[in-house]
Amino acid sequence: MKPLYLFPNLFTASSIFLGMMGVFYASRGSFVTACWFVVVCLVLDGLDGRVARLTNTTSKFGLEFDSLADVVAFGAAPSTIAYFYIGHTYGRVGMAACALFVIFGAIRLARFNVTTQTTDPYSFIGIPIPTGAVLVVLAILLDHKYTLFKAQHGHLMLAYIVFLGVMMVSNIRYPNFKKVCWNLKLFVLLLLFLLLLFIKPLEVLSAFMFSYLCYGIVRWLFVMGKILWKRK
């Protein structure tokens, strides 16, 4: 393998490393640090493919390595963090809920790998596993900061984790932003978003990611409503 081909794979390897660091920190009770490690993995996951395309070093090895990394960083890591945070208090139910997330995530990746050449390149079928992982850890971070679920309603968080797993293997479509046409208005909006992210990183990132999740659901309901209306 040429040295240049190693460059994008370093981002992938870093994603695995930080995912495992998240697991280790969560096992010690450092949930905030563990969750932010997974968020950083999302950034690295977005960079490895782009770096490979920019340097013309895309390879089958890199694609397979990226999928395996995603299972660790966005499947096992957030699931284990969630188990240490809340799942362990619900016994086998907590174990099953957290394990299901990993299983659904692996199914999502396998389906993506075998259909990537035949599906719409500008949309995802089901939420991507990195999105699902970040939605899990953001919920933990919000709960850790504002005490929303853990005190009395931890079962709702487990249900939410299973729901995200189901959304990953659903047929609901989500935009992947590859066909975004950049202009001055979008550039200004991006600057405003980054400014707000700097001021309130957890809240702004959570609002954006949860809006993305809800967008696909609302769009699907709208499309299904139109189909049912036409059949009448």
Short mmCIF file of C-alpha atoms in Angstrom, two decimals:
data_model
loop_
_atom_site.label_atom_id
_atom_site.label_comp_id
_atom_site.label_asym_id
_atom_site.label_seq_id
_atom_site.Cartn_x
_atom_site.Cartn_y
_atom_site.Cartn_z
CA MET A 1 0.00 0.00 0.00
CA LYS A 2 1.38 3.41 -1.01
CA PRO A 3 2.03 5.90 1.84
CA LEU A 4 -0.60 8.31 0.49
CA TYR A 5 -3.26 5.61 0.80
CA LEU A 6 -2.59 5.42 4.54
CA PHE A 7 -3.59 9.06 5.07
CA PRO A 8 -7.40 8.72 4.89
CA ASN A 9 -7.20 5.45 6.81
CA LEU A 10 -5.58 7.32 9.69
CA PHE A 11 -8.85 9.20 10.15
CA THR A 12 -10.72 5.89 10.19
CA ALA A 13 -8.30 4.37 12.69
CA SER A 14 -8.61 7.49 14.86
CA SER A 15 -12.37 7.04 14.85
CA ILE A 16 -12.00 3.50 16.20
CA PHE A 17 -9.52 4.70 18.81
CA LEU A 18 -11.77 7.50 20.08
CA GLY A 19 -14.77 5.18 20.07
CA MET A 20 -12.90 2.79 22.35
CA MET A 21 -11.75 5.69 24.52
CA GLY A 22 -15.42 6.57 24.90
CA VAL A 23 -16.11 3.05 26.17
CA PHE A 24 -13.19 3.18 28.60
CA TYR A 25 -14.14 6.59 29.96
CA ALA A 26 -17.79 5.57 30.34
CA SER A 27 -16.74 2.51 32.34
CA ARG A 28 -15.07 4.93 34.77
CA GLY A 29 -18.16 7.15 34.98
CA SER A 30 -16.79 9.98 32.79
CA PHE A 31 -19.87 10.11 30.58
CA VAL A 32 -19.48 13.66 29.29
CA THR A 33 -15.99 12.99 27.95
CA ALA A 34 -17.08 9.62 26.56
CA CYS A 35 -20.01 11.14 24.67
CA TRP A 36 -17.95 13.94 23.14
CA PHE A 37 -15.47 11.35 21.89
CA VAL A 38 -18.29 9.85 19.80
CA VAL A 39 -19.20 13.31 18.46
CA VAL A 40 -15.58 13.79 17.36
CA CYS A 41 -15.80 10.38 15.66
CA LEU A 42 -18.61 11.81 13.54
CA VAL A 43 -16.26 14.56 12.33
CA LEU A 44 -13.51 12.06 11.55
CA ASP A 45 -15.97 9.84 9.70
CA GLY A 46 -16.93 12.76 7.50
CA LEU A 47 -13.30 13.57 6.78
CA ASP A 48 -11.89 10.18 5.82
CA GLY A 49 -14.00 9.75 2.69
CA ARG A 50 -13.51 13.33 1.59
CA VAL A 51 -9.75 13.12 2.09
CA ALA A 52 -9.67 9.88 0.08
CA ARG A 53 -11.56 11.50 -2.80
CA LEU A 54 -9.46 14.67 -2.72
CA THR A 55 -6.20 12.70 -2.77
CA ASN A 56 -7.57 10.12 -5.24
CA THR A 57 -6.79 7.31 -2.79
CA THR A 58 -10.22 5.66 -2.60
CA SER A 59 -9.79 1.89 -2.26
CA LYS A 60 -11.85 -1.20 -1.47
CA PHE A 61 -9.73 -1.69 1.64
CA GLY A 62 -10.63 1.81 2.81
CA LEU A 63 -14.34 1.19 2.25
CA GLU A 64 -14.28 -2.07 4.21
CA PHE A 65 -12.15 -0.53 6.96
CA ASP A 66 -14.58 2.39 7.23
CA SER A 67 -17.56 0.04 7.67
CA LEU A 68 -15.79 -1.94 10.38
CA ALA A 69 -14.81 1.29 12.11
CA ASP A 70 -18.42 2.47 12.05
CA VAL A 71 -19.56 -0.68 13.86
CA VAL A 72 -17.11 0.11 16.66
CA ALA A 73 -17.31 3.91 16.86
CA PHE A 74 -21.02 4.33 16.12
CA GLY A 75 -22.42 0.97 17.16
CA ALA A 76 -20.57 -0.60 20.07
CA ALA A 77 -19.28 2.65 21.61
CA PRO A 78 -22.57 4.61 22.02
CA SER A 79 -24.40 1.41 22.96
CA THR A 80 -21.90 0.61 25.72
CA ILE A 81 -21.88 4.22 26.94
CA ALA A 82 -25.69 4.11 27.14
CA TYR A 83 -25.54 0.81 29.03
CA PHE A 84 -23.10 2.16 31.61
CA TYR A 85 -25.13 5.36 31.92
CA ILE A 86 -28.66 3.97 32.27
CA GLY A 87 -29.05 0.48 30.81
CA HIS A 88 -27.42 -1.41 33.69
CA THR A 89 -30.16 -0.28 36.08
CA TYR A 90 -32.78 -2.18 34.04
CA GLY A 91 -31.09 -5.58 34.02
CA ARG A 92 -31.62 -7.74 30.95
CA VAL A 93 -34.02 -5.22 29.42
CA GLY A 94 -31.26 -2.63 29.45
CA MET A 95 -28.82 -5.13 27.96
CA ALA A 96 -31.24 -6.05 25.17
CA ALA A 97 -32.09 -2.44 24.31
CA CYS A 98 -28.45 -1.41 24.02
CA ALA A 99 -27.49 -4.58 22.11
CA LEU A 100 -30.32 -4.07 19.61
CA PHE A 101 -28.88 -0.71 18.67
CA VAL A 102 -25.61 -2.37 17.62
CA ILE A 103 -27.42 -5.11 15.69
CA PHE A 104 -29.61 -2.64 13.80
CA GLY A 105 -26.57 -0.48 13.12
CA ALA A 106 -24.69 -3.43 11.61
CA ILE A 107 -27.73 -4.27 9.46
CA ARG A 108 -27.88 -0.63 8.33
CA LEU A 109 -24.22 -0.72 7.27
CA ALA A 110 -24.60 -4.04 5.46
CA ARG A 111 -27.64 -2.77 3.56
CA PHE A 112 -25.81 0.41 2.62
CA ASN A 113 -22.79 -1.53 1.34
CA VAL A 114 -24.85 -3.77 -0.94
CA THR A 115 -27.23 -1.08 -2.25
CA THR A 116 -24.93 1.94 -2.54
CA GLN A 117 -24.58 1.49 -6.32
CA THR A 118 -28.32 1.18 -6.99
CA THR A 119 -29.93 3.77 -4.73
CA ASP A 120 -30.29 7.55 -4.98
CA PRO A 121 -26.80 8.99 -4.33
CA TYR A 122 -28.31 12.13 -2.79
CA SER A 123 -30.28 10.48 0.01
CA PHE A 124 -29.93 7.87 2.73
CA ILE A 125 -32.43 5.09 3.36
CA GLY A 126 -32.86 5.17 7.12
CA ILE A 127 -30.76 7.36 9.33
CA PRO A 128 -27.02 6.67 8.95
CA ILE A 129 -25.40 4.88 11.87
CA PRO A 130 -23.16 7.91 12.70
CA THR A 131 -26.30 10.03 13.02
CA GLY A 132 -27.95 7.43 15.23
CA ALA A 133 -24.86 7.22 17.44
CA VAL A 134 -24.63 10.98 17.90
CA LEU A 135 -28.34 11.18 18.68
CA VAL A 136 -27.77 8.62 21.46
CA VAL A 137 -24.84 10.43 23.06
CA LEU A 138 -26.48 13.85 22.71
CA ALA A 139 -29.48 12.54 24.64
CA ILE A 140 -27.11 11.33 27.36
CA LEU A 141 -25.32 14.69 27.45
CA LEU A 142 -28.63 16.57 27.68
CA ASP A 143 -29.85 14.26 30.43
CA HIS A 144 -26.57 14.60 32.31
CA LYS A 145 -26.87 18.38 32.17
CA TYR A 146 -30.61 18.88 32.65
CA THR A 147 -31.70 15.59 34.33
CA LEU A 148 -34.46 14.80 31.84
CA PHE A 149 -34.76 11.00 32.04
CA LYS A 150 -32.35 9.19 34.34
CA ALA A 151 -33.86 10.24 37.65
CA GLN A 152 -37.37 8.82 37.07
CA HIS A 153 -37.87 7.98 33.40
CA GLY A 154 -34.82 6.00 32.34
CA HIS A 155 -37.02 3.52 30.49
CA LEU A 156 -37.89 6.30 28.04
CA MET A 157 -34.24 6.64 27.11
CA LEU A 158 -34.02 2.90 26.48
CA ALA A 159 -37.12 3.11 24.28
CA TYR A 160 -35.51 6.04 22.46
CA ILE A 161 -32.35 4.01 21.79
CA VAL A 162 -34.40 1.13 20.35
CA PHE A 163 -36.39 3.64 18.28
CA LEU A 164 -33.17 5.00 16.77
CA GLY A 165 -32.12 1.46 15.93
CA VAL A 166 -35.41 0.89 14.12
CA MET A 167 -35.00 4.19 12.28
CA MET A 168 -31.61 3.03 10.98
CA VAL A 169 -33.17 0.01 9.27
CA SER A 170 -36.32 1.83 8.17
CA ASN A 171 -37.09 2.86 4.58
CA ILE A 172 -37.49 6.52 5.51
CA ARG A 173 -35.26 8.69 3.35
CA TYR A 174 -32.92 11.38 4.66
CA PRO A 175 -30.89 13.95 2.71
CA ASN A 176 -27.11 13.51 2.62
CA PHE A 177 -26.39 17.12 1.57
CA LYS A 178 -24.21 16.09 -1.38
CA LYS A 179 -26.33 18.11 -3.82
CA VAL A 180 -26.32 21.32 -1.77
CA CYS A 181 -25.61 24.28 -4.02
CA TRP A 182 -23.55 26.72 -2.02
CA ASN A 183 -24.38 30.40 -2.32
CA LEU A 184 -24.06 33.53 -0.22
CA LYS A 185 -27.24 32.86 1.78
CA LEU A 186 -26.14 29.37 2.73
CA PHE A 187 -22.70 30.65 3.60
CA VAL A 188 -24.21 33.27 5.96
CA LEU A 189 -26.48 30.63 7.52
CA LEU A 190 -23.48 28.36 8.04
CA LEU A 191 -21.57 31.17 9.75
CA LEU A 192 -24.54 31.86 12.03
CA PHE A 193 -24.82 28.17 12.83
CA LEU A 194 -21.12 27.95 13.70
CA LEU A 195 -21.43 31.06 15.87
CA LEU A 196 -24.34 29.59 17.79
CA LEU A 197 -22.50 26.29 18.01
CA PHE A 198 -19.57 28.08 19.60
CA ILE A 199 -21.85 29.75 22.16
CA LYS A 200 -24.04 26.74 23.02
CA PRO A 201 -22.43 23.64 21.46
CA LEU A 202 -24.57 20.97 23.13
CA GLU A 203 -27.91 22.69 22.71
CA VAL A 204 -27.36 23.86 19.12
CA LEU A 205 -25.93 20.55 17.92
CA SER A 206 -28.78 18.68 19.63
CA ALA A 207 -31.39 20.94 18.03
CA PHE A 208 -29.84 20.40 14.59
CA MET A 209 -29.57 16.62 14.91
CA PHE A 210 -33.05 16.16 16.37
CA SER A 211 -34.47 18.39 13.62
CA TYR A 212 -32.76 16.16 11.05
CA LEU A 213 -34.32 13.08 12.68
CA CYS A 214 -37.78 14.64 12.73
CA TYR A 215 -37.49 15.94 9.16
CA GLY A 216 -37.39 12.45 7.69
CA ILE A 217 -40.34 11.30 9.78
CA VAL A 218 -42.49 14.34 8.93
CA ARG A 219 -41.60 14.05 5.25
CA TRP A 220 -42.49 10.34 5.26
CA LEU A 221 -45.84 11.04 6.93
CA PHE A 222 -46.56 13.75 4.37
CA VAL A 223 -45.72 11.44 1.45
CA MET A 224 -47.79 8.59 2.88
CA GLY A 225 -50.67 10.99 3.47
CA LYS A 226 -50.58 12.08 -0.17
CA ILE A 227 -50.54 8.47 -1.35
CA LEU A 228 -53.51 7.55 0.84
CA TRP A 229 -55.39 10.66 -0.28
CA LYS A 230 -54.93 9.77 -3.96
CA ARG A 231 -56.27 6.26 -3.36
CA LYS A 232 -59.56 7.59 -2.02
#
